[in-house]
mmCIF file of C-alpha atoms and ligand atoms in Angstrom:
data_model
loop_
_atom_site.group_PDB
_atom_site.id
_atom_site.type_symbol
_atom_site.label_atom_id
_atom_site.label_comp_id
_atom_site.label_asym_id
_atom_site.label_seq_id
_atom_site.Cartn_x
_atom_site.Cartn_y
_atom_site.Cartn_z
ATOM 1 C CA UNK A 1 -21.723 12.416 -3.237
ATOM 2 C CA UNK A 2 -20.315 9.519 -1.716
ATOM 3 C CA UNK A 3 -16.504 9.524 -0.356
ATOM 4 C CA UNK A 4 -13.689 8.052 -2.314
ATOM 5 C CA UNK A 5 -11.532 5.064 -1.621
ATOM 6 C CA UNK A 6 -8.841 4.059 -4.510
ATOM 7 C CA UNK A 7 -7.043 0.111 -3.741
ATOM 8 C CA UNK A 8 -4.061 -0.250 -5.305
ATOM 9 C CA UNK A 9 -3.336 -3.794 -5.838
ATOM 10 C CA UNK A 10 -6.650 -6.215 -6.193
ATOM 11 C CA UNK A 11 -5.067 -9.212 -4.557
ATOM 12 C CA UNK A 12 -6.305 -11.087 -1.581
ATOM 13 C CA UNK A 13 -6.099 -8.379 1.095
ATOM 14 C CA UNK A 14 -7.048 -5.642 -2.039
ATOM 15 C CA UNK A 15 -10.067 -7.342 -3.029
ATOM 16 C CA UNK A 16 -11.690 -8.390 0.643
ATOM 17 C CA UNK A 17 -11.159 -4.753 1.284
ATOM 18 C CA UNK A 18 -12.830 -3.572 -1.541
ATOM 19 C CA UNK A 19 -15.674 -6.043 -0.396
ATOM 20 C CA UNK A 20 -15.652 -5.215 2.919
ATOM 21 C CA UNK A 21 -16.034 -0.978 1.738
ATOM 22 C CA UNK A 22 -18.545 -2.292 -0.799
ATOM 23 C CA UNK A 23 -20.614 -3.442 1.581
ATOM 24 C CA UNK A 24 -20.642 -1.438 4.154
ATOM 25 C CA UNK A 25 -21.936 1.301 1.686
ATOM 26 C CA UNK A 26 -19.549 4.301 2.920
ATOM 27 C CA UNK A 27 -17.819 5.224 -0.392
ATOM 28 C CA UNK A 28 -17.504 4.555 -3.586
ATOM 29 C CA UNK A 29 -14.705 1.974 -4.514
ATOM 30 C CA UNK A 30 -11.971 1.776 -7.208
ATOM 31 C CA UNK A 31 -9.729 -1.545 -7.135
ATOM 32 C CA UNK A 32 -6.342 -0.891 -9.401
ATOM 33 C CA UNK A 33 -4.430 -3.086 -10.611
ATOM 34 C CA UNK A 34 -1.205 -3.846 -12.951
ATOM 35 C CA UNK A 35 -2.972 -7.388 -14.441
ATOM 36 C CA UNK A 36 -5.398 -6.757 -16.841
ATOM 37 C CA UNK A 37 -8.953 -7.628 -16.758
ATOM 38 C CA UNK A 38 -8.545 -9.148 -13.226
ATOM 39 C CA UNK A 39 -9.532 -5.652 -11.235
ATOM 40 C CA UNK A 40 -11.975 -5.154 -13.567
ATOM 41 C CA UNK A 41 -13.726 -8.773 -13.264
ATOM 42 C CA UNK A 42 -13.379 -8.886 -9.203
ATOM 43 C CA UNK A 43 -15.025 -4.795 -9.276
ATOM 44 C CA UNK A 44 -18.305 -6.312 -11.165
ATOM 45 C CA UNK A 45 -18.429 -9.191 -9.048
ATOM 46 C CA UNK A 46 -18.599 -6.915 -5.910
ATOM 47 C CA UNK A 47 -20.962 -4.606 -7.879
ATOM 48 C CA UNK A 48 -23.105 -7.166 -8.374
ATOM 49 C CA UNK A 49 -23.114 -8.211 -4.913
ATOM 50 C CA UNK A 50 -24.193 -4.598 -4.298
ATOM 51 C CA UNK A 51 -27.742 -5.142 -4.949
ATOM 52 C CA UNK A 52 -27.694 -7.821 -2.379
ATOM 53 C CA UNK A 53 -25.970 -6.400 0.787
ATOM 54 C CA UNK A 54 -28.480 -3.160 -0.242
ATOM 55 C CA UNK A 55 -25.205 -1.177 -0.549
ATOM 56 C CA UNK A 56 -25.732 2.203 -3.158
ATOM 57 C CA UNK A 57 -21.419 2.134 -3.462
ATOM 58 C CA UNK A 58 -19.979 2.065 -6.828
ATOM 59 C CA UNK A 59 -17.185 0.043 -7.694
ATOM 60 C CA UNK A 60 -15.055 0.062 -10.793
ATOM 61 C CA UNK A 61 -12.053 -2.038 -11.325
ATOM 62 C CA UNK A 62 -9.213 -0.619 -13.245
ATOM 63 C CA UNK A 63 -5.410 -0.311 -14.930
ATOM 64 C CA UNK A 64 -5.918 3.527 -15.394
ATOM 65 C CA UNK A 65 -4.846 5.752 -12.443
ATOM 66 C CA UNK A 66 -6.993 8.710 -14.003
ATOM 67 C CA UNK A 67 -9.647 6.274 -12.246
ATOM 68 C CA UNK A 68 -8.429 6.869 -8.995
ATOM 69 C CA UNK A 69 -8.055 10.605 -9.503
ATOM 70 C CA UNK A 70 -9.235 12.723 -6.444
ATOM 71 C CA UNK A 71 -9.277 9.764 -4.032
ATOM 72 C CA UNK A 72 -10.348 11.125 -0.219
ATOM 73 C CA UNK A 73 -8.421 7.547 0.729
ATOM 74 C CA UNK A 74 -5.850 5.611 -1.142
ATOM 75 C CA UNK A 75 -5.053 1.978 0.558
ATOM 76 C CA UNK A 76 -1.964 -0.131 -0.864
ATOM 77 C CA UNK A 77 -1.963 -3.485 -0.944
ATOM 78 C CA UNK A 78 -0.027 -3.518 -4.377
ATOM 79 C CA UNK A 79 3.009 -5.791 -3.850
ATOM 80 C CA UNK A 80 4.540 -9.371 -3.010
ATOM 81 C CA UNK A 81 3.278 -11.654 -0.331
ATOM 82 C CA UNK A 82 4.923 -14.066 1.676
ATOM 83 C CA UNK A 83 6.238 -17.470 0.765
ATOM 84 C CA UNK A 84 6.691 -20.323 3.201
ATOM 85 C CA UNK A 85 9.793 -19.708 5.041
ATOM 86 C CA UNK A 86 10.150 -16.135 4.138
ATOM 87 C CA UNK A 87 10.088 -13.166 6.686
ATOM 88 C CA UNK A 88 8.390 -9.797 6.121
ATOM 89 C CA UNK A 89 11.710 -8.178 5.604
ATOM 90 C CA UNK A 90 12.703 -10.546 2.742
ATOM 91 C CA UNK A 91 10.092 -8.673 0.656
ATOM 92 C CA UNK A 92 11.958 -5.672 1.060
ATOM 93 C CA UNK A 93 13.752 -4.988 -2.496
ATOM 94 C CA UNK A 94 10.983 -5.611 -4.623
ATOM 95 C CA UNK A 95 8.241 -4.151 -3.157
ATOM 96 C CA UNK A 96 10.037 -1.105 -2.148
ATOM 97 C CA UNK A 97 10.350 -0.304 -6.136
ATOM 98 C CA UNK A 98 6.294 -0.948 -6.383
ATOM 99 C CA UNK A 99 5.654 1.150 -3.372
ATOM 100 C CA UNK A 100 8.083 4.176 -4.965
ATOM 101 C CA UNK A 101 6.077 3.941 -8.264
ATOM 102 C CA UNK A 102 2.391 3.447 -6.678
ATOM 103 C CA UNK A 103 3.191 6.711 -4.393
ATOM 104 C CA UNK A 104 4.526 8.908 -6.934
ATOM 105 C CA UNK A 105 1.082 8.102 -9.249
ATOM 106 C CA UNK A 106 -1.191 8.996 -6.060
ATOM 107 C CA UNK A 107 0.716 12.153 -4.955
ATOM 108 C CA UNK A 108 -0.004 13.290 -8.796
ATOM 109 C CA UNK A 109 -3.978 11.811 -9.019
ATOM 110 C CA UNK A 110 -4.583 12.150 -5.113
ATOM 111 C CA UNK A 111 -2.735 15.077 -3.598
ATOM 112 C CA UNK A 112 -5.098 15.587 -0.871
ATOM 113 C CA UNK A 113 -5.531 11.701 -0.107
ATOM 114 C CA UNK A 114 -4.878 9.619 3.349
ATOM 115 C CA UNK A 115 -2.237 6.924 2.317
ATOM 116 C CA UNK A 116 -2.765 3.452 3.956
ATOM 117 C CA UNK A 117 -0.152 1.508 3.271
ATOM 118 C CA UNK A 118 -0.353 -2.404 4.064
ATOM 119 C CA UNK A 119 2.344 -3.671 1.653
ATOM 120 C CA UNK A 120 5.144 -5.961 3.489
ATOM 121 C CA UNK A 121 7.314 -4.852 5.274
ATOM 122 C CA UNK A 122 4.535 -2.412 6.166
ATOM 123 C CA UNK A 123 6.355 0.126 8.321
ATOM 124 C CA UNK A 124 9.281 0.883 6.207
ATOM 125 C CA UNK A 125 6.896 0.748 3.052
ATOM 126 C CA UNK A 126 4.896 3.548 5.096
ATOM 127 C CA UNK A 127 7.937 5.347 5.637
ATOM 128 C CA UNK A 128 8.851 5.255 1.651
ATOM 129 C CA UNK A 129 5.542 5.922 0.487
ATOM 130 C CA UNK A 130 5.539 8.993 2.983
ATOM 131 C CA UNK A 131 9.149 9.986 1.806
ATOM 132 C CA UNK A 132 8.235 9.499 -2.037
ATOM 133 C CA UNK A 133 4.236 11.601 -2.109
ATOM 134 C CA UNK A 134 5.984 14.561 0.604
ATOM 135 C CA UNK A 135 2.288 14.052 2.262
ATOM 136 C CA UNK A 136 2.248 15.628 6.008
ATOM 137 C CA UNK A 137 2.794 12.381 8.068
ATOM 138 C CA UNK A 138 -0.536 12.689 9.467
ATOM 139 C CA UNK A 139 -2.091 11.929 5.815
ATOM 140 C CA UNK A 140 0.330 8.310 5.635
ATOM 141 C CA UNK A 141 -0.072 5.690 7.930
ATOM 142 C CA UNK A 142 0.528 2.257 8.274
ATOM 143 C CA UNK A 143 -1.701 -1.262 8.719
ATOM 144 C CA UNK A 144 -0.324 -3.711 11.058
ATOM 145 C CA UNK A 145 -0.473 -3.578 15.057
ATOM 146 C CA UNK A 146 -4.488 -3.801 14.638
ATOM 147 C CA UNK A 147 -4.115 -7.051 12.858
ATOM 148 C CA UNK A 148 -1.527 -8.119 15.328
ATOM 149 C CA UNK A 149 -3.792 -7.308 18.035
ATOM 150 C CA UNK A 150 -6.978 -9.285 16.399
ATOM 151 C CA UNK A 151 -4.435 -11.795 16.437
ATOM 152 C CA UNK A 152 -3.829 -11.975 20.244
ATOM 153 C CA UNK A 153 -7.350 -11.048 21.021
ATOM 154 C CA UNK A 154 -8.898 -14.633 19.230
ATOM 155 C CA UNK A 155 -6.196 -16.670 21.213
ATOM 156 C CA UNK A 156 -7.163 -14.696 24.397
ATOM 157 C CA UNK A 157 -10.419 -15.315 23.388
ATOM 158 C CA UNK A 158 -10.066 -19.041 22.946
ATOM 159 C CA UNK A 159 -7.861 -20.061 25.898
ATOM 160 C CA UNK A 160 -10.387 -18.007 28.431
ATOM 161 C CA UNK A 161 -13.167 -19.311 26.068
ATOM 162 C CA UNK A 162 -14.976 -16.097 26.278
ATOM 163 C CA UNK A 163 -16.322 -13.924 23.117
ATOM 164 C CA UNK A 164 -13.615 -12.414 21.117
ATOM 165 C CA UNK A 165 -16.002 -8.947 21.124
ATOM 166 C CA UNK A 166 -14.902 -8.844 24.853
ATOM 167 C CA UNK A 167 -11.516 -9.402 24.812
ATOM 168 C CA UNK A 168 -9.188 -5.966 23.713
ATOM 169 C CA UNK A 169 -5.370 -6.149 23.030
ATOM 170 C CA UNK A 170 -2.431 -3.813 22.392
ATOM 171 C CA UNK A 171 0.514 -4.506 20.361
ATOM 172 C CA UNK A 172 3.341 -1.777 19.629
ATOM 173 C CA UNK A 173 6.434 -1.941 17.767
ATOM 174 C CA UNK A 174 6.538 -2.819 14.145
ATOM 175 C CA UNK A 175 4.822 -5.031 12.167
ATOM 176 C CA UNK A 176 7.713 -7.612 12.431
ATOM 177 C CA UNK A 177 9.051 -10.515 14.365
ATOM 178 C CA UNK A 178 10.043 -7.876 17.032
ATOM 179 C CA UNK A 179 6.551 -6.962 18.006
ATOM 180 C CA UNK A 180 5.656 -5.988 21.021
ATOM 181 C CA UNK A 181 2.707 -7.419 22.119
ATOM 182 C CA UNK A 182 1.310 -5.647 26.025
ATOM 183 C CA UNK A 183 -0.292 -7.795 28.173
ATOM 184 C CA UNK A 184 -0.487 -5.204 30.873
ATOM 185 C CA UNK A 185 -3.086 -3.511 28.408
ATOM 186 C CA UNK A 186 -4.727 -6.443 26.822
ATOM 187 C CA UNK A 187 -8.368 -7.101 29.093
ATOM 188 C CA UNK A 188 -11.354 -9.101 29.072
ATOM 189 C CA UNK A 189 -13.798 -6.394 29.486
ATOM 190 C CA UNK A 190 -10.996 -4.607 31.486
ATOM 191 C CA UNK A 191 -9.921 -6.998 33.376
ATOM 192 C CA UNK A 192 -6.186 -7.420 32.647
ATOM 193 C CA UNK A 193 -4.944 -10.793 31.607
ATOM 194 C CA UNK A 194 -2.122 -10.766 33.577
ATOM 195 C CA UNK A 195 -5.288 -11.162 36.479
ATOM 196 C CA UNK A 196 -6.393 -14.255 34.471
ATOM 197 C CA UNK A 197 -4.080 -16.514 33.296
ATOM 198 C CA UNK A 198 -0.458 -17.409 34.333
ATOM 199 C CA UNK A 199 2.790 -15.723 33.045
ATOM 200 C CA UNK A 200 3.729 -19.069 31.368
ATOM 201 C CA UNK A 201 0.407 -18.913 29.392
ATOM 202 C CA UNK A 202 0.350 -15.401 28.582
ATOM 203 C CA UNK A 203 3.984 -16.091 27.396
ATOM 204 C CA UNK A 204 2.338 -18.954 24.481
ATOM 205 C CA UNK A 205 -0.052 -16.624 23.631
ATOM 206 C CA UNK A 206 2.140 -13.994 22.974
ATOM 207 C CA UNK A 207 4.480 -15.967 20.646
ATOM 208 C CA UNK A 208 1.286 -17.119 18.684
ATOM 209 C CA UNK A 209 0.647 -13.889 18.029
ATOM 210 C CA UNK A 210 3.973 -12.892 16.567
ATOM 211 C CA UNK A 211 4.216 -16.205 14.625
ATOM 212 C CA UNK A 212 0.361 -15.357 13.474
ATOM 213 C CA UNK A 213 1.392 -14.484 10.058
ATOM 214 C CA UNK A 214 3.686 -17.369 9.326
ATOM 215 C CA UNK A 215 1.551 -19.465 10.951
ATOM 216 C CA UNK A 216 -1.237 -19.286 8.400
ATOM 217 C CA UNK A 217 1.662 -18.554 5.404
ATOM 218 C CA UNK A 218 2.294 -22.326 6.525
ATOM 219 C CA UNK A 219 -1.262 -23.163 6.293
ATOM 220 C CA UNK A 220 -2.136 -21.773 3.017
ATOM 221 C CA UNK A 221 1.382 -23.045 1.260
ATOM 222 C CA UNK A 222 0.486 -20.674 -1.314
ATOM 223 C CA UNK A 223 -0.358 -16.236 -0.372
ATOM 224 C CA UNK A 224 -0.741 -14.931 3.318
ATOM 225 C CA UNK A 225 -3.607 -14.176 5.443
ATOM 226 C CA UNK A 226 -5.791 -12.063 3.808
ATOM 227 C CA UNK A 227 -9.872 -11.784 6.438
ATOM 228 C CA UNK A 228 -8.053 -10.933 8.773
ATOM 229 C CA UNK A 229 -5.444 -8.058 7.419
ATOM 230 C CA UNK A 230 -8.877 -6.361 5.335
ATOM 231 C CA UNK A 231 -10.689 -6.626 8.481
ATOM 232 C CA UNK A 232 -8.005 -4.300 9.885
ATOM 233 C CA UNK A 233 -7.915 -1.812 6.975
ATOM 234 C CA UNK A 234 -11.254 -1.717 6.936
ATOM 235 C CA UNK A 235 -11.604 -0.775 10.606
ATOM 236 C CA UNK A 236 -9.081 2.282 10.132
ATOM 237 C CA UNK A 237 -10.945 3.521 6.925
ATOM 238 C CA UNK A 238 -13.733 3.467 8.779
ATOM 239 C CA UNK A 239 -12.747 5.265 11.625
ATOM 240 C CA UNK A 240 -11.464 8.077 8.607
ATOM 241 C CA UNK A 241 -14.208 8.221 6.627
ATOM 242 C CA UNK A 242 -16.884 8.596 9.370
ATOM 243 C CA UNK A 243 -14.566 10.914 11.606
ATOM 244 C CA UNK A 244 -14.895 8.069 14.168
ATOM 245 C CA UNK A 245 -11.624 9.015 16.359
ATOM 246 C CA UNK A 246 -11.219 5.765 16.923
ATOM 247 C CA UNK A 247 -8.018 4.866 19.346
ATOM 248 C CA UNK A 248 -6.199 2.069 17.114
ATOM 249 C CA UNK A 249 -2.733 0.683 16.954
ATOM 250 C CA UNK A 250 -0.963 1.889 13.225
ATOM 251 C CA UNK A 251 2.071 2.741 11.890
ATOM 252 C CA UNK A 252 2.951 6.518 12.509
ATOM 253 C CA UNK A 253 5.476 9.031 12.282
ATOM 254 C CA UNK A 254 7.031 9.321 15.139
ATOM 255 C CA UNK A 255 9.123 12.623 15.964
ATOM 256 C CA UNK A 256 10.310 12.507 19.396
ATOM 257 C CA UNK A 257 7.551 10.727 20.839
ATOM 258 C CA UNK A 258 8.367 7.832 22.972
ATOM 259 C CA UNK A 259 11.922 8.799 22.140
ATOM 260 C CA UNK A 260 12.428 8.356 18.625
ATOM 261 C CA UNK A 261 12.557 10.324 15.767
ATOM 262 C CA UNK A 262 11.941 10.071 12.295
ATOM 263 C CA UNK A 263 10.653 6.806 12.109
ATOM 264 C CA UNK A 264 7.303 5.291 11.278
ATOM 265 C CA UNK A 265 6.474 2.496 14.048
ATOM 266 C CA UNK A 266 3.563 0.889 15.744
ATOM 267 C CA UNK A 267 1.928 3.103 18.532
ATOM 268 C CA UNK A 268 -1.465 3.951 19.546
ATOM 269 C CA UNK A 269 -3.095 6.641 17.477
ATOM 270 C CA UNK A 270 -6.657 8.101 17.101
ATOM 271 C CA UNK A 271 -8.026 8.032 13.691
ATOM 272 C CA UNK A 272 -10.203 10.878 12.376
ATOM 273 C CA UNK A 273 -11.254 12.724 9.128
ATOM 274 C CA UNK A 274 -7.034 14.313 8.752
ATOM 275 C CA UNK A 275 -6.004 11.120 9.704
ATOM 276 C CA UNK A 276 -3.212 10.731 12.213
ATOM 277 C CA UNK A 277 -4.903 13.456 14.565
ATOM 278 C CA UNK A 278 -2.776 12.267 17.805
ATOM 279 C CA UNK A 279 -0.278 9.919 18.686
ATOM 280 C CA UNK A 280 -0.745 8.787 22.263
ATOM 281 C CA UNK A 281 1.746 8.198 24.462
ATOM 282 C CA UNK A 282 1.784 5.881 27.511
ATOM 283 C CA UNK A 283 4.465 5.230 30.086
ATOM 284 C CA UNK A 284 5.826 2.073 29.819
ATOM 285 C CA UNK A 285 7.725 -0.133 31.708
ATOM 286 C CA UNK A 286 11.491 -0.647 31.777
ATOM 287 C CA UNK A 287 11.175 -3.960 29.734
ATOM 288 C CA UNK A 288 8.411 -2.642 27.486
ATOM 289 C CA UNK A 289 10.748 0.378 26.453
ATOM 290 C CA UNK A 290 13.746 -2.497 25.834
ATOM 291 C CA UNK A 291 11.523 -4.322 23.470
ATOM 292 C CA UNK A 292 10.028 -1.082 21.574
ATOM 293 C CA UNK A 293 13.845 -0.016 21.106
ATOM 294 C CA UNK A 294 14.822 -3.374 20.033
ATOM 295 C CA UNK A 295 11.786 -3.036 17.328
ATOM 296 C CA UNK A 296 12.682 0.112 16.187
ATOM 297 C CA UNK A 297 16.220 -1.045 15.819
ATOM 298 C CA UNK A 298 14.861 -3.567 13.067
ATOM 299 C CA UNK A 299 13.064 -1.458 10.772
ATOM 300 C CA UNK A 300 15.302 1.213 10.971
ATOM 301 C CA UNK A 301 17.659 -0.582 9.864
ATOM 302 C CA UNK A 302 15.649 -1.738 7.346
ATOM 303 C CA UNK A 303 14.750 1.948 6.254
ATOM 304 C CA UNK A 304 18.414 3.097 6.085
ATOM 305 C CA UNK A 305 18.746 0.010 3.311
ATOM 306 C CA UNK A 306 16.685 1.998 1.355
ATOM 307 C CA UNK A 307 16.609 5.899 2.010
HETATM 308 O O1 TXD B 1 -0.653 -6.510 8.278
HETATM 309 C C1 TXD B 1 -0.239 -6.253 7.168
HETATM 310 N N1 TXD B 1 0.281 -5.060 6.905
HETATM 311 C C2 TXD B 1 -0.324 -7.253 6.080
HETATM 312 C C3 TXD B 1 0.474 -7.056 4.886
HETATM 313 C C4 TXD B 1 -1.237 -8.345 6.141
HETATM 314 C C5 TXD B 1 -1.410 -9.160 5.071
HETATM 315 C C6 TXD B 1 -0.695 -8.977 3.817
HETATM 316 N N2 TXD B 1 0.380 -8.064 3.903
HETATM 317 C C7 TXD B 1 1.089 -7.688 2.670
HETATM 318 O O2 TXD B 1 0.191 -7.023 1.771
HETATM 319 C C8 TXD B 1 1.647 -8.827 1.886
HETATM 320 O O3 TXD B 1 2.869 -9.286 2.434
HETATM 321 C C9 TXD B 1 1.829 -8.175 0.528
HETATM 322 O O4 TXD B 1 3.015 -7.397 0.531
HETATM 323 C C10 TXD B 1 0.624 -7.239 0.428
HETATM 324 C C11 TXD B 1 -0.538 -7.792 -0.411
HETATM 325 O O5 TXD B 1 -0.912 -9.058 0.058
HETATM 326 P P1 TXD B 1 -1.950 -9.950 -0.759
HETATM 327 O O6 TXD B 1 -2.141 -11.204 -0.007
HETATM 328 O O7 TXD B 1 -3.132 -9.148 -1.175
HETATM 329 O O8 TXD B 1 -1.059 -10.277 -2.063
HETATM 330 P P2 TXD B 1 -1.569 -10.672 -3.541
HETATM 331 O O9 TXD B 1 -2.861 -11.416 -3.466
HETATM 332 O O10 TXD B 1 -0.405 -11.294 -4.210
HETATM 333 O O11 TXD B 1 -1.901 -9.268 -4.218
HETATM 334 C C12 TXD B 1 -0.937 -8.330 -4.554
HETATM 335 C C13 TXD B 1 -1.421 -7.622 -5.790
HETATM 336 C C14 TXD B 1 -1.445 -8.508 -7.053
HETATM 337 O O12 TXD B 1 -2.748 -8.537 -7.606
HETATM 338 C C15 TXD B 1 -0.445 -7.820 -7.982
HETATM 339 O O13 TXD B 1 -0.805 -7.898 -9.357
HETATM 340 C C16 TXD B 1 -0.522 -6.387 -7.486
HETATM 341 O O14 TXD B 1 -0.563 -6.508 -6.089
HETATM 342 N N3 TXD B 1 0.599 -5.555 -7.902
HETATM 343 C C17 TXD B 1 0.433 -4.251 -8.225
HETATM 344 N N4 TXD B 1 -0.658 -3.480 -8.246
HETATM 345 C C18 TXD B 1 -0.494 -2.194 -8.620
HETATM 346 N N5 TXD B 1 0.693 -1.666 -8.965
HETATM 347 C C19 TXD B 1 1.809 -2.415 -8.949
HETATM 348 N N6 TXD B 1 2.984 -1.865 -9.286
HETATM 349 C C20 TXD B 1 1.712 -3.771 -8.578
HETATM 350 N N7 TXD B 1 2.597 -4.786 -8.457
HETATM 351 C C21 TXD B 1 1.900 -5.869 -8.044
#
């Protein structure tokens, strides 16, 4: 029997997701949503693409979460997306009540699931789901820092005009306008850019990348990025499902490491069958440390708003 993964919310990041898990052929999918019909019509659509990509996954779309029941991974993508203009954090309020009422369905249906939660702002939604389903905190985990650091990797990738496959980037912090993006550990093939472009450029680069999001929000006028962010979620149920162990930038709990406690940020972790199995720790610099403290700050604060 194939694996389960249950997406909650069939939006624009839901959906691709869905697609991407479809066809890829490594479990079975289940798209929920609130509208009706609309999960249901985009599920047969992939289903029918099934035949195609020579993919043996089922998909159902649904409004039911007796669908979802027994999930091995629940993503959730249910929620608000950005506006022109807006910042992550302004979707606090109301997507904090979805993310209290999505969690408390899956801790009933899915008991034994891995949480990902991509819903804005991502790493105090991860924190609230976590809170809400009691999971262990390896079992709920957050989507953003890989996105952030596809992000950097293309502009790498175009300024050096080398293949994006070559280039690798890491961004900590949370998924906010305080990320920290590390040039000291972003490479073409492991060459560090700091060896291949000036300061100055790195410096552009680096604000591209934290603007990334409201630079395509600007773009689009209406909805947010949506390739890119299933791309990401993709890539860590991947590394789940097939017990890849794959090192990856997410949201996790953090107690103690890198100094802070109780609080779900964006730090390296490898991603296995239980999930979370490690956070890893490097030793950063003086000014790295200033700017992961600084990011904390933020979504703390933003987590004491709401629990
Ligand atoms: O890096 C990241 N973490 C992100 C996060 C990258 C991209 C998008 N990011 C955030 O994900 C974005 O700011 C939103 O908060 C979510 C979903 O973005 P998406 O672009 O997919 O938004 P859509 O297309 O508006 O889809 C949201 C769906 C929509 O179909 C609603 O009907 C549904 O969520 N929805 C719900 N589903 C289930 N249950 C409830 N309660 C519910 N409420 C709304």
């Amino acid at each position: 029997m194939k694996k389960k993964v249950s997406i909650i919310g069939a939006g624009n990041v839901g959906a691709t997701t869905a697609q991407l898990i479809a066809q890829s052929g490594f479990a079975d999918v289940v798209l929920f949503d609130v509208v009706e019909g609309m999960p249901q019509g985009k599920a047969l659509d992939i289903a029918e693409a099934c035949p195609l990509w020579g993919s043996s996954s089922i998909v159902i779309g649904t409004n039911n979460y007796e669908d979802t029941v027994s999930s091995d991974i629940v993503v959730v993508t249910a929620g608000l997306a950005r506006k022109p203009g807006m910042s992550r954090s302004d979707l606090l309020e109301a997507n904090a009540k979805i993310i209290r009422n999505v969690s408390a369905e899956i801790a009933k249906t899915s008991p034994h699931c891995i949480l990902i939660i991509v819903t804005n702002p991502m790493d105090v939604m991860a924190q609230l789901a976590w809170k809400t389903t009691e999971f262990s905190c390896k079992k709920v985990m957050g989507m953003g820092g890989i996105l952030d650091a596809a992000r950097l990797r293309t502009f790498i990738s175009f300024e050096l005009k080398v293949s994006p496959e070559d280039v690798e980037a890491l961004v900590f912090g949370g998924h906010g306008d305080d990320m920290v993006p590390m040039p000291r550990f972003s490479t073409v093939k492991g060459v560090s850019i700091t060896e291949l472009m000036p300061k100055k450029k790195i410096e552009k680069l680096i604000e591209r990348t934290r603007n990334g999001g409201a630079e395509i929000v600007s773009l689009l006028r209406t909805g947010s990025a949506y390739y890119a962010p299933a791309a990401s979620t993709f890539q860590m149920v991947k590394s789940i499902l097939l017990d890849e162990r794959r090192t990856l930038p997410c949201a996790a709990y953090l107690n103690g490491e890198y100094g802070v406690k109780d609080l779900y940020m964006g730090v390296p972790v490898i991603l296995g069958k239980e999930g979370v199995e490690k956070v890893i720790e490097v030793r950063l610099t003086k000014e790295e440390k200033a700017q992961f403290k600084k990011s904390c700050a933020s979504v703390r604060k933003l987590v004491e708003k709401l629990i």
